[in-house]
Short mmCIF file of C-alpha atoms in Angstrom, two decimals:
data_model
loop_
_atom_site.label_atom_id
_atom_site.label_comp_id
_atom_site.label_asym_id
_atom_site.label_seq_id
_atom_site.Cartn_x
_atom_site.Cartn_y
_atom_site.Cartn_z
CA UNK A 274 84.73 109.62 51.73
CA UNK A 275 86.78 113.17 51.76
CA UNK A 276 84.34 115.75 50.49
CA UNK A 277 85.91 117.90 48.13
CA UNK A 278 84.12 120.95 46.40
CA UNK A 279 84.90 122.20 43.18
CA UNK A 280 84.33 126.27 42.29
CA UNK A 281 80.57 126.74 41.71
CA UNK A 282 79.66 123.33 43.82
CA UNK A 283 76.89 123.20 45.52
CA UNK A 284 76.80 120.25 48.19
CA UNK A 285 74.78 118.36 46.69
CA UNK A 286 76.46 118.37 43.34
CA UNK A 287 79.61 117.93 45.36
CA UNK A 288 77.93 114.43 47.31
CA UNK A 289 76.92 113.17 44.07
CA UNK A 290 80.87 113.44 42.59
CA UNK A 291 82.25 111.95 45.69
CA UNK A 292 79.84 108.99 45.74
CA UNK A 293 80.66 108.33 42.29
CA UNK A 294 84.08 108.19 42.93
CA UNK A 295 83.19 105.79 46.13
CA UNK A 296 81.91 103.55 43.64
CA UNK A 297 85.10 103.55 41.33
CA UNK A 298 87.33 102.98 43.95
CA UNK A 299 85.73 100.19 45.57
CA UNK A 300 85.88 98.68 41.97
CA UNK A 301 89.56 99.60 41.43
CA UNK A 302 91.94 101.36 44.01
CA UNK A 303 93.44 104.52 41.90
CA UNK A 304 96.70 106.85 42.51
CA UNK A 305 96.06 109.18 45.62
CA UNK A 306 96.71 112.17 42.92
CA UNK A 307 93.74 110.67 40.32
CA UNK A 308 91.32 110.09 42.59
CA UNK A 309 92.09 113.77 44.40
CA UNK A 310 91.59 115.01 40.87
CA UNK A 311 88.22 113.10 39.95
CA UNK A 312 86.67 114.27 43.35
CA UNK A 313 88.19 117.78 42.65
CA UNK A 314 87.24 118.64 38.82
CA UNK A 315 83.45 119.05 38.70
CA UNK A 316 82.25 116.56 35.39
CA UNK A 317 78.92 118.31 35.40
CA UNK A 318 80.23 121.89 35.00
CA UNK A 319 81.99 120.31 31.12
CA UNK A 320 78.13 118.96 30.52
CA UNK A 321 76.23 122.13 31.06
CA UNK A 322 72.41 121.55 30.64
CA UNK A 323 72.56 117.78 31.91
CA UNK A 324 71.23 117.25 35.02
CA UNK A 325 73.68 115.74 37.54
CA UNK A 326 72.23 112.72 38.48
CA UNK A 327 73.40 111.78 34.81
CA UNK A 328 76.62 114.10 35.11
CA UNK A 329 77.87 111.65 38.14
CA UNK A 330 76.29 108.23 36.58
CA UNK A 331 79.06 106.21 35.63
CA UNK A 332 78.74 106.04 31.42
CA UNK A 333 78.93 108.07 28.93
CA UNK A 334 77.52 111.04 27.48
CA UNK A 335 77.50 111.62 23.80
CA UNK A 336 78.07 115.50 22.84
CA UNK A 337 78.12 115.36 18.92
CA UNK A 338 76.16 113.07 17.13
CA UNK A 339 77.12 111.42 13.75
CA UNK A 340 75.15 111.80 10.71
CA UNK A 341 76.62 109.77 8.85
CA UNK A 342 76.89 106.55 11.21
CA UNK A 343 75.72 104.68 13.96
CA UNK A 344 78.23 106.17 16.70
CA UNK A 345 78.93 109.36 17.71
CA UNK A 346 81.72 111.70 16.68
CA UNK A 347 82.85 112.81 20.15
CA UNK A 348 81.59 110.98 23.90
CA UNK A 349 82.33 112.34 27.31
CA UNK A 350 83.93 108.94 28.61
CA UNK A 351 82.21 106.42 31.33
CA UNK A 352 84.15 107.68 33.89
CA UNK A 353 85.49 104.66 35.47
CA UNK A 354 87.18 104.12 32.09
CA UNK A 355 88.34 108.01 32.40
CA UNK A 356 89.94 106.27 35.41
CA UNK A 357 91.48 103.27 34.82
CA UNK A 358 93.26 105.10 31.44
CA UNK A 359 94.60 107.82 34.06
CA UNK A 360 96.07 105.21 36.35
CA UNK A 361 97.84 103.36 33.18
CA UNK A 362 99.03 106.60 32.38
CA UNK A 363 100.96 107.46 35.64
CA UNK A 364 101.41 111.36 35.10
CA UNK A 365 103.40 112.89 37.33
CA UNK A 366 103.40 116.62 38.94
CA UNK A 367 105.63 118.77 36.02
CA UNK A 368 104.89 115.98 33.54
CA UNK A 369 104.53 117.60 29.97
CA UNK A 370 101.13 115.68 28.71
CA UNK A 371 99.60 115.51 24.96
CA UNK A 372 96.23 114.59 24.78
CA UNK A 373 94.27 113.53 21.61
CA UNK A 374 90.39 113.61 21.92
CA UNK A 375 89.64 116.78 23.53
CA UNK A 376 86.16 115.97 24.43
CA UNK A 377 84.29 118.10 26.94
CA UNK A 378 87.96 119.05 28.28
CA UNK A 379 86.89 117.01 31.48
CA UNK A 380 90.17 114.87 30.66
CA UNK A 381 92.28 117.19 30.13
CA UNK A 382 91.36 119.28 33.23
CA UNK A 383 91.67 115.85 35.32
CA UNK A 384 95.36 115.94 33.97
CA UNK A 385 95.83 119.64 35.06
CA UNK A 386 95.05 118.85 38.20
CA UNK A 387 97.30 115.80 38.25
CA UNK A 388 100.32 117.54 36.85
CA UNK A 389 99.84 121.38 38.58
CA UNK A 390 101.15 124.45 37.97
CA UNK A 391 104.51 123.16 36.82
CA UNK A 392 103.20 120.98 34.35
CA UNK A 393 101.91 121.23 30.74
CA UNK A 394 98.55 119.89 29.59
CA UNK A 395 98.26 120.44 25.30
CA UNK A 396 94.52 118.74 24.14
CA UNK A 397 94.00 118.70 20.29
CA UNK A 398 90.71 117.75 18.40
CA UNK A 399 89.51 117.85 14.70
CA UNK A 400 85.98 118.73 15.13
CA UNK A 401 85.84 122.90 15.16
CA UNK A 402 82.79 122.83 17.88
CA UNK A 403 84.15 120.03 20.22
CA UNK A 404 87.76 121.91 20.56
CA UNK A 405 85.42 125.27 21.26
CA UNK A 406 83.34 123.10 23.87
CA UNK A 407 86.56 122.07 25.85
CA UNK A 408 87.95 125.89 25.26
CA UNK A 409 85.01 127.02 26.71
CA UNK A 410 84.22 124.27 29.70
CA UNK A 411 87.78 124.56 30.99
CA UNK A 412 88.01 128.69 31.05
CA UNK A 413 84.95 128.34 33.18
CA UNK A 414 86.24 126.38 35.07
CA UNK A 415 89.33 127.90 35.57
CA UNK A 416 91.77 125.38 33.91
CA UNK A 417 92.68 128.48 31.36
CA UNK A 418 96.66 127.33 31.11
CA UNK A 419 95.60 124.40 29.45
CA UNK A 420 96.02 124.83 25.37
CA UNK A 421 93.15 122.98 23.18
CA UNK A 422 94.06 123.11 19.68
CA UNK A 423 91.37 122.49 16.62
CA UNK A 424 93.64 120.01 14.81
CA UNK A 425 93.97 116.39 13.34
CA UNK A 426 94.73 114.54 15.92
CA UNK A 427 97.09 112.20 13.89
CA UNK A 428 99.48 114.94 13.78
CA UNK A 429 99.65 115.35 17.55
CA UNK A 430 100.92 119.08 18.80
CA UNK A 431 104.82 118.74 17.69
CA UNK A 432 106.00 122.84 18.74
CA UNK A 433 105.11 121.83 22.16
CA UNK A 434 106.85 118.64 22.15
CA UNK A 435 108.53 116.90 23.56
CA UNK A 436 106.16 115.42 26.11
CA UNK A 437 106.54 112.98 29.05
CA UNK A 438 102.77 111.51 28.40
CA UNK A 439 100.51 110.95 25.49
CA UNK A 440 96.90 109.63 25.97
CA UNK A 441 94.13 108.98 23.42
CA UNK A 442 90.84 109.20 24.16
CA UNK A 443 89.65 108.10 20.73
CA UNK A 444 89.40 104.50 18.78
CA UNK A 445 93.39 104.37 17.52
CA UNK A 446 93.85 101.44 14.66
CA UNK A 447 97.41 102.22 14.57
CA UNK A 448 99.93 104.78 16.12
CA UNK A 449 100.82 107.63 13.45
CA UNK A 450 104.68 107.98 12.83
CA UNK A 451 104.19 111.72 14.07
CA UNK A 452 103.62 110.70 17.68
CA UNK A 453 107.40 108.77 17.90
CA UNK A 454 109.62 112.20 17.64
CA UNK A 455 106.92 114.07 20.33
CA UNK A 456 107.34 111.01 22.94
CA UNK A 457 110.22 110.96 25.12
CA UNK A 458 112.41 108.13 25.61
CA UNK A 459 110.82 106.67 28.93
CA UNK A 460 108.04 108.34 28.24
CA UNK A 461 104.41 106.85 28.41
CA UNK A 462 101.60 106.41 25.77
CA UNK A 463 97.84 105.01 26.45
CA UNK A 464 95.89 104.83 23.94
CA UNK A 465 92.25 102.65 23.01
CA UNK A 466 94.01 100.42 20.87
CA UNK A 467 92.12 98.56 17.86
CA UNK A 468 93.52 95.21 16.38
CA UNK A 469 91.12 92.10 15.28
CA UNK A 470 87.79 93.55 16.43
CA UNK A 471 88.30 94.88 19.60
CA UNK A 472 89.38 97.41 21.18
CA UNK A 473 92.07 97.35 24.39
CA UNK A 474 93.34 100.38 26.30
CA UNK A 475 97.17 99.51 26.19
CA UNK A 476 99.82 101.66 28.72
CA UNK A 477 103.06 101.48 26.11
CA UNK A 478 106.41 103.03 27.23
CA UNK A 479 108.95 103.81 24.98
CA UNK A 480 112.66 102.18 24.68
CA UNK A 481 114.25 103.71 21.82
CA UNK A 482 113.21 102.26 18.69
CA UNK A 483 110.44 100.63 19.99
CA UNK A 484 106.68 100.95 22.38
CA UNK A 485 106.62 98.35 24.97
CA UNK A 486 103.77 97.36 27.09
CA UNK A 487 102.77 97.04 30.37
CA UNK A 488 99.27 96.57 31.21
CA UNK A 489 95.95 96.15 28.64
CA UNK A 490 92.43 96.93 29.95
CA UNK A 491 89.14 96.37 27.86
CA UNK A 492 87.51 99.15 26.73
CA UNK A 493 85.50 100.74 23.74
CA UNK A 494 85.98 104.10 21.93
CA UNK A 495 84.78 105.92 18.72
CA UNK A 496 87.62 105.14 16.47
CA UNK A 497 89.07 108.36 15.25
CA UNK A 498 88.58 110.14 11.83
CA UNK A 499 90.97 109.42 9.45
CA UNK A 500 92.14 106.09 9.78
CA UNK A 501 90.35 103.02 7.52
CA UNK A 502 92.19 99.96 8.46
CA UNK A 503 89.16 98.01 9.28
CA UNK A 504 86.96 96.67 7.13
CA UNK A 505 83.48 94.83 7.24
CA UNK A 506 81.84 92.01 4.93
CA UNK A 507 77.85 92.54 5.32
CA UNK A 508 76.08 88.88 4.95
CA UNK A 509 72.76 87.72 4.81
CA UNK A 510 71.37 90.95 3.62
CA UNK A 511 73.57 92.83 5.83
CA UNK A 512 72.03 91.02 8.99
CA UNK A 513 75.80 89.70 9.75
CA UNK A 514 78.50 91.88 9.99
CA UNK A 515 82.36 90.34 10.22
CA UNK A 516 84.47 93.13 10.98
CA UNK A 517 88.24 92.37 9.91
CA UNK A 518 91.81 94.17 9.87
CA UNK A 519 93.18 94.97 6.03
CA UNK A 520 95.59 92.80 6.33
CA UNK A 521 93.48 89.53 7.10
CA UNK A 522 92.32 87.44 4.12
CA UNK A 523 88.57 87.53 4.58
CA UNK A 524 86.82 87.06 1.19
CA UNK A 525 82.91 88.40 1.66
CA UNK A 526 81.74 86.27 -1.89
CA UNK A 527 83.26 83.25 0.31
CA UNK A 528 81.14 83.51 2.93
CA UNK A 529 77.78 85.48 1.58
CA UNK A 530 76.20 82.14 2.07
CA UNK A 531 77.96 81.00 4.85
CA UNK A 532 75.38 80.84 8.04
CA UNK A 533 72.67 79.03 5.63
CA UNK A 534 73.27 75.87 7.11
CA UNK A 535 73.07 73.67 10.71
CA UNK A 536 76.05 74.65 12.55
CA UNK A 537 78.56 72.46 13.92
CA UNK A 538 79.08 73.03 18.01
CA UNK A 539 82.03 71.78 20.12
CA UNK A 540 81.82 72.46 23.83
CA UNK A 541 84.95 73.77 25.72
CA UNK A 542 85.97 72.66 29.33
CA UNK A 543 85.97 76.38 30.38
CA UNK A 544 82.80 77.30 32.00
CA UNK A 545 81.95 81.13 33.58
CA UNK A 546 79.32 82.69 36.02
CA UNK A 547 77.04 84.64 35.22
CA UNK A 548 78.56 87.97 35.70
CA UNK A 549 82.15 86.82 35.15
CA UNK A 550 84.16 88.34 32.12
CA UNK A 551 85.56 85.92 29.35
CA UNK A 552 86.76 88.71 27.06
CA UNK A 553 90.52 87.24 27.61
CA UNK A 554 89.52 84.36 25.24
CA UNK A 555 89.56 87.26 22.15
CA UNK A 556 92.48 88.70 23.57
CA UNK A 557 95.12 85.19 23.75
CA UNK A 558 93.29 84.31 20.37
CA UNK A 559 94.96 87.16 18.83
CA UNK A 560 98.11 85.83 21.02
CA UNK A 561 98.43 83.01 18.48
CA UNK A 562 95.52 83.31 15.46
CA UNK A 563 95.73 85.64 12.44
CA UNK A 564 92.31 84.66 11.36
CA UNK A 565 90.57 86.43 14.50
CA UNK A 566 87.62 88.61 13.54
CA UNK A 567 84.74 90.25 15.33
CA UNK A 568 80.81 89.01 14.37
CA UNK A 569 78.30 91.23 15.01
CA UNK A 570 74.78 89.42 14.29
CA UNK A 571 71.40 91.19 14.33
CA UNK A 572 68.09 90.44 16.12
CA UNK A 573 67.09 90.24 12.03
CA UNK A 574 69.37 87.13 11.93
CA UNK A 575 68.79 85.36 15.12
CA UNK A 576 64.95 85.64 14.61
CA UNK A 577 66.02 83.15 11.27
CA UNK A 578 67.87 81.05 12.89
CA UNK A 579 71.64 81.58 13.70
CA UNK A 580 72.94 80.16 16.33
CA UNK A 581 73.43 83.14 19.12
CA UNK A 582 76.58 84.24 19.49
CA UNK A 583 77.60 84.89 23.27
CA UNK A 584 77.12 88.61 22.65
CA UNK A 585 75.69 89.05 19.63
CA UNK A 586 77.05 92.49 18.46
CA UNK A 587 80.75 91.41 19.14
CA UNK A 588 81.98 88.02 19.49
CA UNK A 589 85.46 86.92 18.60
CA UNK A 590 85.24 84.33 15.72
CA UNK A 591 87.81 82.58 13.88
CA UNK A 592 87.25 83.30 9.57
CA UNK A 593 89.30 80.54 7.03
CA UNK A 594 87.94 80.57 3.37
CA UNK A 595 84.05 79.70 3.23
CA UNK A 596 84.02 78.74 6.94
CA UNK A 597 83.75 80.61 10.16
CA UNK A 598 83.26 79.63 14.14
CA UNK A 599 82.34 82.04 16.77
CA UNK A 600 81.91 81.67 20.65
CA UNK A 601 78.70 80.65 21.64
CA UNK A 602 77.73 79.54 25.55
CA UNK A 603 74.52 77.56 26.96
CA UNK A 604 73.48 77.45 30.64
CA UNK A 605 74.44 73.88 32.44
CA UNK A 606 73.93 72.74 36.11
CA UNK A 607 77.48 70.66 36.61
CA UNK A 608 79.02 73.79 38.60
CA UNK A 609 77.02 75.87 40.72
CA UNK A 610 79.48 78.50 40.92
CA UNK A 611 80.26 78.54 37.06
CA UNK A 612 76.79 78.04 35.44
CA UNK A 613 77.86 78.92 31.82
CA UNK A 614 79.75 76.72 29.19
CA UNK A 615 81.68 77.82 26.73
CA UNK A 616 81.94 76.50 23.05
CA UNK A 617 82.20 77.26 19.18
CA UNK A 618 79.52 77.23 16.57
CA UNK A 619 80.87 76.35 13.29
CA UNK A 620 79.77 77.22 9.88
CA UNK A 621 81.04 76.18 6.05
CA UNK A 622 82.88 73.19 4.68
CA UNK A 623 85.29 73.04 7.78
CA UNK A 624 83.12 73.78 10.18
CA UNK A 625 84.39 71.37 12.99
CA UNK A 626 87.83 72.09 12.52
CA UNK A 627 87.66 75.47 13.02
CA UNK A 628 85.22 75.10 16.28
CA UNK A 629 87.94 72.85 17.53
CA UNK A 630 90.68 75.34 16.65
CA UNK A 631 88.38 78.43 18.55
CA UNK A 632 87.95 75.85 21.58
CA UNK A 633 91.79 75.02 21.96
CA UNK A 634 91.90 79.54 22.55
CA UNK A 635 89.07 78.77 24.84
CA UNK A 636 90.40 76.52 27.07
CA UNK A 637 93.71 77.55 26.70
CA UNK A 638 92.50 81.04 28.27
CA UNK A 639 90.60 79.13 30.93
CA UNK A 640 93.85 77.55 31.94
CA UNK A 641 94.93 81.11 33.05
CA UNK A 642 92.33 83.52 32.89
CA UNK A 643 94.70 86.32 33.91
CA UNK A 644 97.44 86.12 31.53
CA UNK A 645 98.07 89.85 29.53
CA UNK A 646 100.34 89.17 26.92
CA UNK A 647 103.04 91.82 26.14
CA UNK A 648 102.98 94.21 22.81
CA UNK A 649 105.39 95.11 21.24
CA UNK A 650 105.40 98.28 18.70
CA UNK A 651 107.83 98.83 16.20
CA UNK A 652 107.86 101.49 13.15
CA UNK A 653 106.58 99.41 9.70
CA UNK A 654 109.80 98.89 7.79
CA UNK A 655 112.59 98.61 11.25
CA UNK A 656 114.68 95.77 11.85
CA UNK A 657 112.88 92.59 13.53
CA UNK A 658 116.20 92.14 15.20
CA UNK A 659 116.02 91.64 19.01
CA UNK A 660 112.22 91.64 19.31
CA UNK A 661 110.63 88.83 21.49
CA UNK A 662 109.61 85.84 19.72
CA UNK A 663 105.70 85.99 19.24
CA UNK A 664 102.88 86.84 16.69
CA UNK A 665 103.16 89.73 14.60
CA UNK A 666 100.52 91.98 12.91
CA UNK A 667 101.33 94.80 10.22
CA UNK A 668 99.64 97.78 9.95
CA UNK A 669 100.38 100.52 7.79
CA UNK A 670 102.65 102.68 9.99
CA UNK A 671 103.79 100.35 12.37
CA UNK A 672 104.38 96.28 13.28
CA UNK A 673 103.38 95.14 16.76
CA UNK A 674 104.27 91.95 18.30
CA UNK A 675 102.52 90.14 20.63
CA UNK A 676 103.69 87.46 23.11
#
């Protein structure tokens, strides 16, 4: 561990930031230049009043609660996440870097390190007291070059464009228009990228016309404010949530009595341990399924009845009509090593089917667990020609292809 003390450190603040960073790295190497940065800007010092022990746990911190909702309008990021998204986004000393999010202005001091004296760090956020928090946190802590701007994020920071790096830190359904003219060709985006139900933190890099990818990562964000391309059918007295894309055909007078019934289950070949991820099943679903939705079920529902989804407040499930299938898993004693099987539950006239069809994704993913498919992101309304052969998804601004 190198020891590295940040202005107003004391050492055991200092120990606490460096053990932290221990952790992450053991979990996932990172860039000599992040991890110098993460063990150099003190986290603690953008969360004044929180005692450090929380400062340096690895998850998040919420700094402005929502009225109006379940989640948050702004979170200081779990910083392992903060991480990973810094290694996608390769920033280089000099680079010009946009940020949207502003946060605590942890990030964007984390970047100002990265990129130094000849670089450019520009952080913009909509909420008037969150842009004042970062303004504040990063003059004390002596990251005053960096510019934090109170503005829409959508409309990114265009006089001091263009830049060599754009990162989101916020829930992005689709990639506003006004972000193409202040990227550079070559240059890098990462952003928390929504499409069918989850969320994925994709490292894009443009080519001209067109935002191609090279890595995804699974994450969660608070979407931003001001962009409503999901939507969400409440059932069973709004015990069941389906949340779905505009553009899927997902009828909620269909299904409202959908789940009333015995489901039908069909058991995949793919088994898992118990702490082994199986998020890649949603992820090649989407690969090759327009009808891929996320299920959120209640304890309300589950104490009727349902069938239990694998996680209950976000499972991928397949939605056709009056029917829908989610994953589901029970606990066999064939493998030792892999404990966990996976299947579909099934609900609605074509029930079966439509377990089958989720249990073809299922195994098809535990064929090769580490596939990443590549995206492809193209403004809505540009010519298809020359793009790879593979699924495509509108959204309002752009089309993305994945294969």
């Amino acid at each position: 561990m190198q020891l590295l003390t940040a202005a107003g450190d004391g050492d055991a603040t200092a120990a606490r930031r460096n053990e932290l960073i221990d952790q992450i790295v053991v979990r996932r190497p990172l860039p000599a230049a992040v991890e110098r940065a993460m063990r150099t800007v003190a986290r603690d010092q953008h969360l004044p009043g929180l005692d450090p022990s929380r400062a340096y746990a690895d998850e998040a911190v919420s700094i402005k609660d929502n009225p109006a909702g379940p989640l948050p309008l702004s979170l200081a990021s779990v910083p392992s996440i903060v991480a990973m998204m810094l290694d996608q986004l390769d920033a280089r000393h000099g680079d010009s870097v946009l940020e949207v999010g502003a946060g605590t202005g942890y990030n964007a001091a984390l970047l100002a390190e990265i990129v130094g004296p000849d670089g450019q760090v520009v952080t913009v956020d909509i909420e008037p007291d969150v842009a004042l928090h970062a303004r504040t946190a990063l003059d004390k802590t002596g990251y005053t070059h960096v510019e934090v701007i109170e503005r829409d994020g959508l409309e990114g920071a265009p006089e001091h464009a263009p830049y060599d790096r754009m990162i989101a830190t916020v829930g992005i359904w689709d990639i506003p228009r006004a972000w193409w003219a202040q990227l550079r060709d070559g240059g890098r985006l990462v952003l928390p990228l929504r499409w069918r139900g989850q969320t994925r933190s994709v490292s894009l890099v443009r080519d001209g016309d067109r935002l191609v990818s090279d890595g995804m990562e699974l994450c969660g964000f608070v979407p931003i404010i001001g962009q409503d391309g999901e939507r969400c059918a409440e059932l069973a007295d709004g015990t069941i949530r389906v949340h779905y894309d505009r553009d899927q055909a997902v009828d909620r007078d269909l299904l409202s009595g959908v789940l009333s019934g015995p489901p039908a289950e069909v058991w995949a070949e793919a088994r898992v341990g118990g702490q082994e991820p199986f998020d890649g099943i949603w992820l090649r679903a989407t690969v090759f399924d327009d009808t891929v939705c996320r299920l959120e079920v209640t304890e309300e529902a589950l104490d009727t009845g349902v069938r239990r989804p694998a996680i209950p407040v976000r499972s991928p499930a397949l939605v056709v009509g009056e029917s829908l299938a989610y994953l589901i898993l029970r606990r066999e004693d064939a493998d030792p090593e892999r404990t966990y099987r996976l299947g579909a539950a099934g609900y609605g006239p074509d029930a079966s089917d439509l377990a089958r069809r989720l249990v073809e994704h299922i195994d098809g993913w535990g064929a090769d667990r580490d596939a990443v498919p590549t995206m492809t992101v193209i403004p809505a309304g540009a010519a298809l020609d020359g793009l790879p052969p593979g699924h495509g998804i509108a959204k309002k601004e752009t089309a993305v292809v994945l294969s």
